Amino acid sequence: MAIRRVLIANRGEIAVRIANACRELGLQTVLACSDADRDSAAARLVDRVVCIGPAQATRSYLDQDAVVTAALGSGCDALHPGYGFLSERAQFRRLCDEAGVTFIGPSADAIAAMGDKLTALRLAKANGIPTIPGCDGLESAADAWTAAERIGLPVMLKASAGGGGRGMRVVRRLEDLPAAFASASAEAQAAFGDGTLYMEKYVARARHIEVQVFGDTHGNLVHLGERDCSVQRRHQKLIEEAPSPVVDPPMREALAAAALKLASAVGYVGAGTVEFIFDLDAREFYFLEMNTRIQVEHPVTEEITGIDLVREQIRVASGDALSFRQHDVAFSGHAIECRVNAEDVGAGFMPSPGTLMSWRAPEAALARVDTHCHAGYTIPPFYDSMIAKLIVRGENRDQALERMLAALAVFVVEGVHTTLRFSQAIVADRAFLDANVTTGWLENEFLDRYLKLSEAQS
Amino acid sequence: MEWTEKQILETLRLIEASDYDEVKLETENFKLHVRKRGAPAVDPEHAALASPPPPSGPQPIAPTASPSAPSSPSPATEKAAHADEAAPPGVIVIRSPMIGTFYRAPAPHAAPFVETGAGVDANDTVCLIEVMKLFNTIKAGIAGKVVKILAQNATTVKKDEALFWIEPSAM
């Protein structure tokens, strides 16, 4: 079914990204936005803007009926959900199906299967994909105690229904388990309405490696290599790169095979990401979860494959076959992305909304900047703190690192606090340069050093 | 605790940069009383409420990112930075430490943290302020009674906007 007009059900840089991809494909665009985003960069790019509610996301971007009504009312035949918001709600996908609006993303069944962590884990196990030794369905501290004795410490408690770091606890001593269970379960209950936890072996030295997969409705399913997103704070990625500097060719092949197997098991259509934890000591990888949306860090894959993932999403949703086959996917060079967040690092990463007094991003020749920001723009306090993604590509990792440092050095933002200088310090750090970091490195080793240094300088 | 010269200077700098005209800070073996030039002497009972900067470090009063850690509201009595309703004498105003969305309850259908007329302890949570998906817990900061709730649930509040009036309990 050919798509003519796309409703963009998102905001910020990804709304701009989708609007540009639609334009290149010759499609009309309608932006469904909140009252706070009427004058945003995306609003200026699209053919039409529909206001779907007030600033609060729960009453606009997360209002499923309002979004579907906006699509129907503006004559859109398709809808791109971006990431976050409604992008991984199976129920929303069903609403779109019922309304006859093509949802640019996988089927409701695939979203539902991967959205529930326990179902996803069971599917992975059933398909022979390595998973972290663990135990699910923990309803009491006593259950947790038995499980911890069997798995061996340290262990991690996680919310069955959750994500984003909420309801997560690392437990290193058995006597800490009851308190950790109680607080994690309460947090999970509050955040997701379900206090059920699962437990898994805690990998002390881990890298976060994820594989980009892509399927179409013609039976094609390919992978586009891996991304390494090991620089994280509170389970939120800050810097991503492709390819991973710690993955060798046999490992790469094994990761891709595992990702494709899982995607194939749910008949995956569209762009998806299978996330793994890579245990540096054991040199083993374990399935973590699958994200059934376009991801924030998709540009690093685009930079080393030359494939426009958002454009491909739209093509696949309209019923076209993927424009490439596995043997067409060639990897060239190395790409790094730094997320730029409006946060005050020195004040515990406190969000920093406000007006941008100046905004000087690097030249396109040096770096790709995916953003919705410009001088004079007021970053509203209602949404995510990410204000830009800075992406560079080099012929090899060293060149990419050099370019990233150069790009960060010339990127100047005034009016709000940002993580730019923080990213600069990370990328310049010996551990990062040597690819000698783990998912815990930023918080456990780097952050203190950075804060002391910036304190001494001020 | 012992205070280093650096900490004292840092504290003075923070007081200098703050909105408070007068700050009294007292620990076991240390007393500091600062009144800014030209500031009128105020009722000492209220002046003592101006929260001093944390003595341990040079970081400004930073509302912490973790929802479990309290952030410091600014219970300022006298000089209202905004043209909001003047609080009656003796009443402490709890102001929003940041721009964000004001929530009176921990979840949409849960009971509010406090109602008008309720007694609060200094450590009681009175509301949440959500800014960029981060929920900040706001504590009463003083024991007393909630005499008025000025902000509407689920609406945007500005930095320093008055949220609650608290009538302090007798010390």
XYZ file of C-alpha atoms in Angstrom:
629
model
C 0.000 0.000 0.000
C 1.545 3.233 -1.110
C 2.005 5.918 1.519
C 1.209 9.493 0.573
C 1.013 11.433 3.797
C 2.785 10.666 7.070
C 1.800 11.785 10.540
C 4.884 12.375 12.668
C 3.865 11.427 16.199
C 6.930 12.661 17.990
C 8.999 15.754 18.708
C 12.565 17.014 18.973
C 15.363 15.870 16.733
C 13.678 12.645 15.638
C 10.640 14.568 14.344
C 13.034 16.655 12.242
C 14.812 13.494 11.091
C 11.536 11.839 10.021
C 10.268 15.001 8.305
C 13.464 15.186 6.241
C 13.281 11.503 5.287
C 9.642 11.936 4.174
C 10.544 14.957 2.088
C 13.281 13.049 0.317
C 10.755 10.344 -0.515
C 8.319 12.968 -1.830
C 5.768 12.345 0.911
C 3.573 14.930 2.586
C 4.016 15.419 6.298
C 1.810 16.362 9.218
C 3.249 16.944 12.669
C 1.154 15.933 15.671
C 2.576 18.045 18.452
C 1.775 19.453 21.844
C 0.946 23.048 22.504
C 4.550 23.585 23.664
C 6.001 22.479 20.313
C 3.899 24.516 17.879
C 6.904 26.629 16.965
C 9.481 23.836 16.984
C 11.914 23.144 14.168
C 9.866 20.134 13.035
C 6.722 22.274 12.910
C 8.441 24.541 10.399
C 9.548 21.645 8.210
C 6.216 19.881 7.770
C 3.300 20.662 5.489
C 0.843 20.907 8.349
C 0.781 20.981 12.134
C -1.947 19.472 14.294
C -1.952 20.325 17.978
C -2.968 17.213 19.909
C -2.999 18.555 23.439
C -1.303 20.565 26.141
C 2.391 20.485 26.982
C 2.218 17.537 29.382
C 3.112 14.437 27.371
C 0.468 12.281 29.053
C -2.183 14.558 27.558
C -0.598 14.948 24.114
C 2.221 12.714 22.825
C 1.036 9.799 24.943
C -2.683 10.269 24.209
C -3.296 7.385 21.823
C -6.783 8.468 20.759
C -5.695 12.046 20.134
C -2.826 10.887 17.921
C -4.969 8.500 15.864
C -7.677 11.156 15.530
C -5.040 13.618 14.316
C -3.898 11.120 11.681
C -7.436 10.507 10.431
C -8.472 14.143 10.601
C -5.492 15.288 8.574
C -5.844 12.577 5.958
C -2.637 10.721 6.817
C -2.347 7.159 5.593
C 0.702 6.382 7.717
C 2.174 7.282 11.072
C 5.782 7.337 12.243
C 6.067 7.026 16.039
C 9.797 7.822 16.335
C 11.292 6.539 19.593
C 9.910 6.775 23.120
C 6.301 7.960 23.580
C 3.959 5.528 21.728
C 6.597 3.795 19.625
C 6.543 0.518 21.554
C 2.918 0.243 22.624
C 1.311 -2.784 21.016
C -2.116 -1.406 21.905
C -1.395 1.788 19.979
C -0.280 -0.169 16.936
C -3.609 -2.052 17.092
C -5.501 1.244 17.267
C -3.682 2.379 14.118
C -4.495 -0.895 12.374
C -8.182 -0.548 13.263
C -8.211 3.026 11.986
C -6.565 1.965 8.734
C -3.447 4.028 9.373
C -0.172 2.305 8.475
C 2.037 2.182 11.561
C 5.669 2.551 10.520
C 7.102 -0.203 12.667
C 6.725 -3.899 13.456
C 3.476 -5.800 14.092
C 1.552 -5.480 17.352
C 2.463 -9.087 18.163
C 6.186 -8.432 17.716
C 5.987 -5.279 19.863
C 4.046 -7.148 22.544
C 6.382 -10.153 22.570
C 9.520 -8.040 22.874
C 7.952 -5.422 25.121
C 7.455 -7.927 27.891
C 10.934 -8.812 29.141
C 9.968 -12.241 30.414
C 8.334 -13.236 27.126
C 11.351 -11.902 25.252
C 13.727 -13.909 27.445
C 11.693 -17.083 27.001
C 11.675 -16.587 23.237
C 15.428 -16.061 23.227
C 16.021 -19.202 25.274
C 13.648 -21.233 23.103
C 15.697 -20.170 20.070
C 19.028 -21.110 21.591
C 20.186 -17.527 22.134
C 22.475 -17.178 25.162
C 20.795 -15.455 28.093
C 22.203 -14.389 31.431
C 21.733 -17.038 34.107
C 18.741 -15.808 36.040
C 15.382 -16.412 37.573
C 12.060 -14.761 36.787
C 8.700 -14.212 38.456
C 10.089 -13.250 41.860
C 7.235 -12.170 44.089
C 8.880 -12.177 47.485
C 12.239 -11.606 49.126
C 12.278 -15.308 50.025
C 11.993 -16.244 46.315
C 14.831 -13.843 45.647
C 17.014 -15.345 48.365
C 16.692 -18.875 46.937
C 17.416 -17.588 43.440
C 20.487 -15.628 44.542
C 21.954 -18.701 46.251
C 21.527 -20.704 43.075
C 22.832 -18.063 40.613
C 25.690 -16.847 42.812
C 26.500 -13.247 43.769
C 26.626 -10.541 42.621
C 23.119 -10.458 41.178
C 20.898 -7.783 39.710
C 17.209 -7.281 40.424
C 15.132 -5.848 37.599
C 11.488 -4.937 37.048
C 9.686 -7.482 34.859
C 7.581 -4.789 33.231
C 10.136 -2.032 33.214
C 13.043 -0.238 31.714
C 14.990 2.955 32.012
C 16.825 1.819 35.127
C 13.815 1.959 37.426
C 13.283 -1.014 39.708
C 16.915 -2.095 39.248
C 19.320 -2.994 42.074
C 22.710 -4.674 42.209
C 23.081 -6.919 45.234
C 26.568 -7.993 46.298
C 25.808 -9.510 49.722
C 22.928 -11.813 50.614
C 22.078 -9.790 53.718
C 21.362 -6.752 51.500
C 18.843 -8.696 49.455
C 15.609 -8.198 51.468
C 15.949 -4.401 51.540
C 16.959 -4.244 47.871
C 14.024 -6.452 46.912
C 11.541 -4.306 48.833
C 12.713 -0.999 47.354
C 13.081 -2.307 43.786
C 9.658 -3.925 43.912
C 8.051 -0.742 45.258
C 9.764 1.309 42.554
C 8.596 -1.110 39.852
C 5.058 -1.025 41.243
C 5.034 2.776 41.199
C 6.592 3.132 37.760
C 4.962 0.280 35.860
C 2.025 -0.856 37.999
C 3.647 -4.258 38.481
C 6.024 -5.084 41.319
C 7.182 -8.443 39.920
C 10.961 -8.684 39.654
C 13.425 -10.944 37.987
C 16.985 -11.645 38.983
C 20.053 -12.286 36.940
C 23.763 -12.785 37.306
C 25.472 -9.408 37.467
C 28.282 -9.139 34.954
C 30.999 -7.083 36.615
C 32.886 -6.049 33.458
C 30.353 -5.645 30.688
C 30.113 -3.911 27.346
C 26.727 -3.050 25.869
C 26.610 -4.338 22.294
C 23.522 -4.196 20.111
C 22.764 -5.436 16.626
C 20.635 -3.489 14.138
C 18.261 -5.733 12.253
C 15.838 -4.930 9.449
C 13.023 -7.017 7.997
C 10.479 -6.462 5.239
C 7.169 -8.015 4.202
C 8.836 -9.955 1.394
C 10.686 -12.338 3.681
C 13.981 -10.448 3.763
C 15.693 -10.079 7.099
C 19.169 -8.584 7.371
C 21.516 -7.202 9.988
C 23.504 -3.972 9.769
C 26.238 -4.797 12.219
C 26.631 -3.827 15.822
C 26.818 -0.672 17.891
C 28.744 -0.394 21.121
C 26.966 1.738 23.737
C 29.024 1.022 26.821
C 29.367 4.603 28.041
C 26.236 4.906 30.152
C 24.982 6.683 33.201
C 22.077 5.146 35.080
C 21.500 2.811 32.163
C 21.136 5.777 29.810
C 23.535 5.765 26.884
C 25.751 8.798 26.396
C 28.212 7.772 23.700
C 27.751 5.119 21.014
C 30.046 3.836 18.318
C 30.106 1.404 15.426
C 31.689 -0.998 14.954
C 32.451 -2.121 18.499
C 36.179 -1.909 19.220
C 36.051 -5.070 21.364
C 34.223 -7.401 18.977
C 36.288 -9.617 16.660
C 34.971 -11.079 13.375
C 33.883 -14.490 14.765
C 32.091 -12.771 17.652
C 30.473 -10.322 15.214
C 29.140 -13.197 13.181
C 27.780 -14.951 16.269
C 26.071 -11.769 17.520
C 24.453 -11.130 14.150
C 23.286 -14.743 13.858
C 21.689 -14.587 17.316
C 19.970 -11.268 16.552
C 18.584 -12.545 13.240
C 17.327 -15.731 14.859
C 15.323 -13.800 17.426
C 13.959 -11.304 14.878
C 12.993 -14.192 12.638
C 11.183 -15.913 15.525
C 8.730 -13.000 15.768
C 8.463 -12.415 12.000
C 10.069 -9.041 12.420
C 9.268 -6.276 9.941
C 10.970 -2.883 10.033
C 13.943 -1.603 12.029
C 14.760 -3.304 15.305
C 17.643 -3.628 17.706
C 18.680 -6.696 19.637
C 20.697 -5.734 22.699
C 23.350 -7.904 24.308
C 25.584 -7.726 27.341
C 29.117 -8.734 26.483
C 31.031 -10.218 29.412
C 34.621 -9.032 28.879
C 36.101 -11.602 31.240
C 34.266 -14.636 29.926
C 34.145 -13.265 26.344
C 30.517 -14.411 26.255
C 27.477 -12.438 25.189
C 23.997 -12.660 26.618
C 20.693 -11.435 25.199
C 19.371 -8.392 27.044
C 16.282 -7.149 25.199
C 14.948 -6.197 21.799
C 13.820 -2.682 20.991
C 11.101 -2.579 18.379
C 11.658 0.989 17.169
C 14.221 3.175 15.484
C 16.825 3.968 18.113
C 18.387 7.236 19.145
C 21.823 5.975 18.115
C 20.815 4.727 14.643
C 23.032 7.346 12.909
C 26.291 5.540 13.725
C 25.026 2.556 11.745
C 23.952 4.835 8.909
C 27.389 6.422 8.829
C 29.277 3.164 8.364
C 26.782 1.454 6.034
C 25.585 4.412 3.973
C 22.004 3.197 4.464
C 19.267 5.652 5.506
C 17.397 3.671 8.147
C 14.422 6.021 8.542
C 13.838 6.149 4.816
C 14.044 2.357 4.689
C 11.489 2.122 7.529
C 8.996 4.122 5.504
C 9.650 2.125 2.332
C 9.168 -1.180 4.148
C 5.950 0.043 5.806
C 4.561 0.948 2.398
C 5.087 -2.651 1.313
C 8.300 -2.260 -0.666
C 11.119 -4.754 -0.309
C 14.301 -3.605 1.410
C 16.425 -1.700 -1.061
C 19.433 -3.919 -0.248
C 20.220 -7.535 0.616
C 22.625 -8.833 3.219
C 25.459 -9.123 0.688
C 24.966 -5.446 -0.224
C 25.642 -4.315 3.324
C 29.265 -3.199 3.472
C 30.861 -1.631 6.507
C 33.244 1.211 5.976
C 35.064 3.290 8.563
C 34.134 4.046 12.146
C 31.401 6.284 13.561
C 30.890 7.803 17.010
C 27.893 9.620 18.439
C 27.737 11.825 21.526
C 24.334 12.686 22.885
C 24.109 16.297 23.959
C 21.817 16.688 26.962
C 20.621 19.888 28.587
C 21.839 18.884 32.019
C 24.055 20.362 34.693
C 26.686 17.683 35.255
C 28.041 19.442 38.356
C 24.596 19.465 39.958
C 23.959 15.743 39.680
C 22.902 15.986 36.023
C 19.976 18.211 36.920
C 17.925 18.945 33.776
C 18.516 22.445 32.489
C 15.641 23.746 30.368
C 15.719 27.321 29.128
C 16.468 29.593 26.213
C 19.514 29.039 24.030
C 21.365 32.345 23.989
C 23.729 30.941 21.402
C 23.968 27.723 19.450
C 27.036 27.143 17.349
C 27.184 23.583 16.058
C 30.129 22.219 14.055
C 30.164 22.524 10.261
C 28.569 19.687 8.296
C 31.978 18.865 6.809
C 33.247 17.956 10.255
C 30.241 16.331 11.864
C 26.604 15.404 11.450
C 24.364 17.148 13.972
C 20.848 15.770 14.400
C 18.951 18.390 16.346
C 15.872 20.567 16.638
C 17.729 23.361 18.407
C 18.873 26.787 17.238
C 19.837 30.086 18.822
C 16.816 31.626 20.522
C 14.997 28.320 20.924
C 13.516 27.685 24.344
C 13.979 24.110 25.518
C 10.745 23.277 27.325
C 10.860 21.559 30.735
C 8.328 18.888 29.765
C 10.319 16.401 27.723
C 13.581 14.520 27.436
C 16.760 16.467 28.058
C 18.487 15.348 24.860
C 18.911 18.385 22.618
C 21.239 17.091 19.922
C 23.231 14.159 18.646
C 26.730 14.840 17.422
C 27.925 12.190 14.984
C 31.293 11.841 13.264
C 32.719 9.291 10.878
C 36.368 8.504 10.236
C 38.239 6.023 8.075
C 39.193 4.281 11.303
C 38.529 4.665 15.037
C 41.502 6.964 15.633
C 40.344 9.357 12.948
C 36.781 9.262 14.280
C 38.073 10.048 17.775
C 40.092 12.996 16.466
C 37.078 14.336 14.609
C 34.829 13.927 17.628
C 37.253 15.878 19.792
C 37.508 18.594 17.153
C 33.725 18.749 16.764
C 33.116 18.887 20.516
C 35.691 21.650 20.875
C 33.887 23.953 18.444
C 30.353 23.129 19.608
C 29.281 26.077 21.750
C 25.945 26.348 23.516
C 25.036 29.198 25.842
C 21.957 29.741 27.960
C 21.554 26.248 29.373
C 23.900 23.718 30.921
C 24.884 20.910 28.566
C 26.897 17.715 28.662
C 29.212 18.932 25.862
C 32.272 19.570 28.041
C 31.593 16.345 29.899
C 31.541 14.378 26.636
C 34.733 16.110 25.598
C 36.454 14.900 28.777
C 35.151 11.355 28.273
C 36.309 11.105 24.678
C 39.729 12.531 25.614
C 40.125 10.095 28.495
C 42.766 7.390 28.119
C 40.299 4.645 29.054
C 37.842 5.663 26.332
C 40.565 6.193 23.728
C 41.842 2.691 24.459
C 38.306 1.232 24.376
C 39.020 0.077 27.885
C 35.673 0.954 29.461
C 32.749 -1.045 30.793
C 29.098 -0.108 31.315
C 29.972 0.809 34.914
C 33.067 2.855 34.078
C 31.444 6.258 33.721
C 29.702 6.175 37.082
C 32.203 4.154 39.069
C 35.505 5.558 37.842
C 35.242 8.530 35.541
C 32.577 10.711 37.125
C 34.376 11.360 40.432
C 37.592 12.154 38.640
C 35.775 14.558 36.335
C 33.911 16.334 39.123
C 37.089 16.801 41.159
C 38.911 18.156 38.161
C 36.185 20.623 37.213
C 35.930 21.700 40.846
C 39.663 22.395 40.953
C 39.409 24.396 37.741
C 36.543 26.590 38.862
C 33.236 19.339 62.572
C 36.263 21.469 61.814
C 35.934 24.121 59.151
C 38.771 24.881 56.814
C 39.446 28.379 55.631
C 38.519 27.276 52.128
C 35.125 26.025 53.262
C 34.382 29.240 55.094
C 35.322 31.346 52.099
C 33.273 29.100 49.847
C 30.293 29.396 52.175
C 30.584 33.149 52.205
C 30.720 33.191 48.435
C 27.559 31.107 48.245
C 25.785 33.374 50.689
C 26.953 36.368 48.686
C 25.464 34.852 45.537
C 22.222 33.850 47.239
C 19.031 35.826 47.591
C 19.182 35.793 51.361
C 19.882 39.021 53.167
C 20.828 37.319 56.358
C 22.112 33.853 57.185
C 22.846 32.257 60.517
C 24.724 29.037 60.559
C 25.580 27.144 63.667
C 27.321 23.839 64.261
C 28.719 22.358 67.475
C 31.829 24.472 67.553
C 31.194 27.025 64.899
C 28.906 29.983 64.486
C 28.471 32.173 61.452
C 26.130 35.119 61.220
C 26.133 37.102 58.000
C 24.005 40.112 57.243
C 24.423 41.626 53.824
C 25.250 45.315 53.564
C 22.137 47.404 53.767
C 19.862 44.531 54.649
C 17.494 45.311 57.485
C 17.673 43.120 60.519
C 14.822 40.629 60.389
C 12.979 38.634 62.962
C 15.662 36.155 64.035
C 13.218 33.273 64.228
C 12.604 33.528 60.512
C 16.098 34.449 59.506
C 17.305 31.171 60.913
C 15.123 29.377 58.428
C 17.033 30.555 55.423
C 18.735 27.321 54.559
C 22.508 27.673 54.671
C 24.595 26.024 51.997
C 25.773 22.515 52.789
C 28.990 22.963 54.778
C 30.706 19.932 53.315
C 31.259 21.014 49.759
C 31.303 23.866 47.346
C 28.393 22.586 45.252
C 25.450 24.942 45.275
C 22.210 23.777 46.778
C 21.558 21.173 44.153
C 18.238 19.418 44.011
C 19.462 15.887 43.459
C 18.514 13.739 40.554
C 17.522 10.721 42.559
C 13.823 10.665 43.415
C 14.622 9.271 46.843
C 16.874 12.139 47.809
C 15.183 15.320 48.888
C 15.936 18.539 47.143
C 16.068 21.791 48.966
C 13.102 24.023 48.534
C 13.716 27.641 49.315
C 11.647 28.504 52.330
C 12.014 32.234 52.134
C 9.721 34.329 54.161
C 10.127 37.968 53.414
C 11.251 38.992 49.987
C 8.965 37.342 47.470
C 10.738 37.291 44.139
C 7.439 37.075 42.325
C 4.377 39.163 42.427
C 2.404 36.398 44.052
C -0.055 36.605 46.854
C 1.656 38.016 49.940
C 1.937 35.454 52.673
C 0.632 36.481 56.091
C 3.313 37.251 58.659
C 4.879 34.197 60.228
C 3.946 31.937 57.328
C 6.696 30.127 55.441
C 6.409 29.895 51.671
C 7.641 26.726 49.994
C 8.815 27.715 46.544
C 9.593 25.592 43.527
C 13.343 25.164 43.175
C 12.969 24.794 39.404
C 10.651 25.179 36.452
C 8.606 22.026 35.939
C 5.299 20.264 36.376
C 3.810 20.296 39.858
C 2.342 17.032 41.150
C 0.536 16.783 44.468
C 0.430 12.970 44.466
C 2.952 10.209 43.742
C 0.725 8.713 41.013
C -2.312 9.915 39.025
C -4.903 8.197 41.214
C -3.020 8.170 44.484
C -3.901 10.353 47.463
C -2.110 13.718 47.602
C 1.009 13.983 49.756
C -0.604 16.744 51.811
C -3.939 18.524 52.072
C -4.724 21.952 53.422
C -4.773 21.789 57.207
C -2.421 18.811 57.395
C 0.527 18.798 59.775
C 3.947 18.193 58.212
C 7.399 17.374 59.463
C 10.462 18.951 57.917
C 11.262 15.706 56.156
C 7.771 15.080 54.754
C 7.310 15.142 51.004
C 4.833 17.815 49.965
C 4.938 17.452 46.180
C 6.881 16.322 43.137
C 8.254 18.623 40.477
C 8.870 16.920 37.160
C 11.410 18.487 34.895
C 12.445 16.714 31.700
C 11.133 13.347 32.871
C 12.999 13.618 36.166
C 10.866 13.637 39.300
C 12.218 15.775 42.115
C 10.891 15.221 45.602
C 10.163 18.433 47.437
C 10.230 18.274 51.228
C 8.442 20.618 53.598
C 11.773 21.743 55.042
C 10.093 22.798 58.269
C 7.604 21.300 60.709
C 4.217 22.967 60.737
C 0.754 23.065 59.206
C -0.177 23.459 55.546
C -2.377 26.537 55.474
C -2.651 26.984 51.741
C -1.797 25.143 48.529
C -1.131 27.704 45.834
C -0.233 25.651 42.763
C -2.639 23.551 40.696
C -1.905 19.870 40.303
C -0.310 18.841 36.968
C 0.384 22.396 35.888
C 3.626 24.123 35.097
C 5.266 26.061 37.887
C 8.100 28.523 37.484
C 11.324 28.591 39.424
C 10.679 30.273 42.792
C 6.921 30.142 42.318
C 5.065 29.821 45.623
C 3.655 26.306 46.102
C 2.609 26.032 49.738
C 2.140 28.170 52.799
C 3.315 26.509 55.960
C 2.576 27.798 59.416
C 5.587 26.669 61.448
C 4.899 24.872 64.691
C 6.165 26.565 67.823
C 9.816 25.749 68.435
